[in-house]
CSV table of C-alpha atoms in Angstrom, one decimal:
chain,number,residue,atom,x,y,z
A,901,UNK,CA,17.6,-12.6,9.5
A,902,UNK,CA,18.4,-10.6,6.3
A,903,UNK,CA,15.8,-9.2,4.0
A,904,UNK,CA,17.0,-8.4,0.5
A,905,UNK,CA,14.8,-6.1,-1.5
A,906,UNK,CA,15.0,-5.2,-5.2
A,907,UNK,CA,12.9,-2.7,-7.1
A,908,UNK,CA,12.6,-3.0,-10.9
A,909,UNK,CA,11.0,-0.4,-13.1
A,910,UNK,CA,8.0,-2.3,-14.4
A,911,UNK,CA,6.3,0.0,-16.9
A,912,UNK,CA,7.0,3.2,-18.6
A,913,UNK,CA,4.6,6.0,-19.3
A,914,UNK,CA,1.9,5.1,-21.8
A,915,UNK,CA,0.2,7.9,-23.7
A,916,UNK,CA,-3.4,8.0,-24.7
A,917,UNK,CA,-6.0,5.5,-23.4
A,918,UNK,CA,-5.3,3.4,-20.4
A,919,UNK,CA,-3.6,0.2,-21.5
A,920,UNK,CA,-3.2,-3.1,-19.6
A,921,UNK,CA,-0.8,-6.0,-19.6
A,922,UNK,CA,-0.5,-9.3,-18.0
A,923,UNK,CA,2.4,-9.8,-15.7
A,924,UNK,CA,3.5,-13.5,-15.5
A,925,UNK,CA,5.7,-14.2,-12.6
A,926,UNK,CA,7.7,-17.4,-12.0
A,927,UNK,CA,9.9,-17.2,-8.9
A,928,UNK,CA,11.4,-19.0,-5.9
A,929,UNK,CA,13.8,-18.0,-3.1
A,930,UNK,CA,15.6,-19.5,-0.1
A,931,UNK,CA,14.0,-19.2,2.3
A,932,UNK,CA,11.0,-17.0,1.7
A,933,UNK,CA,9.8,-14.2,-0.6
A,934,UNK,CA,7.0,-11.8,-1.4
A,935,UNK,CA,6.5,-9.9,-4.7
A,936,UNK,CA,4.6,-6.6,-5.0
A,937,UNK,CA,3.6,-4.1,-7.7
A,938,UNK,CA,3.9,-0.6,-6.3
A,939,UNK,CA,3.6,3.0,-7.5
A,940,UNK,CA,6.8,3.7,-5.4
A,941,UNK,CA,10.3,2.2,-5.6
A,942,UNK,CA,10.8,2.6,-1.9
A,943,UNK,CA,7.4,1.6,-0.4
A,944,UNK,CA,4.8,-1.1,-0.9
A,945,UNK,CA,1.3,0.2,-1.7
A,946,UNK,CA,-0.6,-3.0,-2.5
A,947,UNK,CA,-1.0,-6.6,-1.4
A,948,UNK,CA,1.5,-9.2,-2.5
A,949,UNK,CA,0.9,-10.7,-6.0
A,950,UNK,CA,3.1,-13.7,-5.2
A,951,UNK,CA,4.7,-15.3,-2.1
A,952,UNK,CA,6.4,-18.5,-1.1
A,953,UNK,CA,8.5,-20.2,1.5
A,954,UNK,CA,10.1,-23.3,-0.1
A,955,UNK,CA,13.1,-23.2,-2.3
A,956,UNK,CA,12.1,-26.5,-3.8
A,957,UNK,CA,8.8,-25.1,-5.2
A,958,UNK,CA,8.5,-22.8,-8.2
A,959,UNK,CA,5.7,-20.3,-7.5
A,960,UNK,CA,3.8,-18.6,-10.4
A,961,UNK,CA,1.0,-16.0,-10.9
A,962,UNK,CA,-0.6,-14.0,-13.7
A,963,UNK,CA,-1.8,-10.6,-12.8
A,964,UNK,CA,-3.6,-7.9,-14.9
A,965,UNK,CA,-1.9,-4.5,-14.6
A,966,UNK,CA,-3.6,-1.3,-15.8
A,967,UNK,CA,-1.7,2.0,-15.4
A,968,UNK,CA,-0.6,5.0,-17.3
A,969,UNK,CA,2.3,5.7,-15.0
A,970,UNK,CA,5.5,4.0,-13.9
A,971,UNK,CA,5.1,1.0,-11.6
A,972,UNK,CA,7.7,-1.0,-9.7
A,973,UNK,CA,8.1,-4.7,-9.1
A,974,UNK,CA,9.4,-5.1,-5.6
A,975,UNK,CA,10.8,-8.4,-4.4
A,976,UNK,CA,11.3,-9.0,-0.6
A,977,UNK,CA,13.5,-12.0,0.0
A,978,UNK,CA,14.2,-13.4,3.4
A,979,UNK,CA,17.2,-15.7,4.1
A,980,UNK,CA,17.0,-17.4,7.5
A,981,UNK,CA,20.6,-18.4,7.6
A,982,UNK,CA,23.2,-20.2,5.5
A,983,UNK,CA,23.4,-19.7,1.7
A,984,UNK,CA,20.5,-17.9,0.2
A,985,UNK,CA,19.3,-17.5,-3.4
A,986,UNK,CA,16.5,-16.1,-5.6
A,987,UNK,CA,15.6,-17.2,-9.1
A,988,UNK,CA,12.8,-16.2,-11.4
A,989,UNK,CA,11.4,-14.7,-14.6
A,990,UNK,CA,8.9,-11.9,-15.1
A,991,UNK,CA,7.1,-11.3,-18.4
A,992,UNK,CA,4.8,-8.5,-19.6
A,993,UNK,CA,2.2,-9.5,-22.4
A,994,UNK,CA,1.8,-6.0,-23.9
A,995,UNK,CA,4.8,-4.7,-25.8
A,996,UNK,CA,3.8,-1.1,-24.7
A,997,UNK,CA,4.9,-2.1,-21.2
A,998,UNK,CA,8.6,-2.7,-20.7
A,999,UNK,CA,11.0,-3.3,-17.8
A,1000,UNK,CA,13.8,-0.9,-17.1
A,1001,UNK,CA,16.1,-3.0,-19.4
A,1002,UNK,CA,13.9,-2.1,-22.4
A,1003,UNK,CA,12.5,-5.7,-22.8
A,1004,UNK,CA,9.2,-7.2,-21.8
A,1005,UNK,CA,10.9,-10.1,-20.0
A,1006,UNK,CA,13.2,-9.8,-17.0
A,1007,UNK,CA,15.2,-12.7,-15.5
A,1008,UNK,CA,16.3,-12.7,-11.9
A,1009,UNK,CA,18.8,-12.0,-10.2
A,1010,UNK,CA,21.0,-9.3,-11.6
A,1011,UNK,CA,19.4,-6.7,-9.3
A,1012,UNK,CA,20.6,-4.0,-7.0
A,1013,UNK,CA,19.9,-5.5,-3.6
A,1014,UNK,CA,19.3,-3.5,-0.5
A,1015,UNK,CA,19.9,-5.3,2.8
A,1016,UNK,CA,17.5,-4.3,5.7
C-alpha cells in the first residue's frame, strides 16, 4: 500500500490583529484520503478536517482557520493497488490568506508527492 503525501503552504504571515478565513475543501481520491491543517509541513498536529474512502464520492468541508503564522494543508492519500488518483479544490475566503501559489484557490493535483 502506498501513501502519497503533499504539503501546501496554506497561509502567509498576517500582521496586526488575528484574522480568520474559511477553508472550503472539495476532494476525492482512489482509494482513500485524509486532509489536515498543520503548523508543520512534515508532521500532523491536529485532527483531520476531511476524509473519505470512495473515489465515486466528492467529499467537502468548510473549516474556520485563525492564525497569524504559516499553516500547511497536508493531504494523505492511500492507493490500495492499481491506478490511483486524487482530485480537488481548496479555497480561502479571506484574501489576506493565500496559498503558496499566491492565490486564494488551489486545485489538485500539481503537488510534490512524497511516497511513504
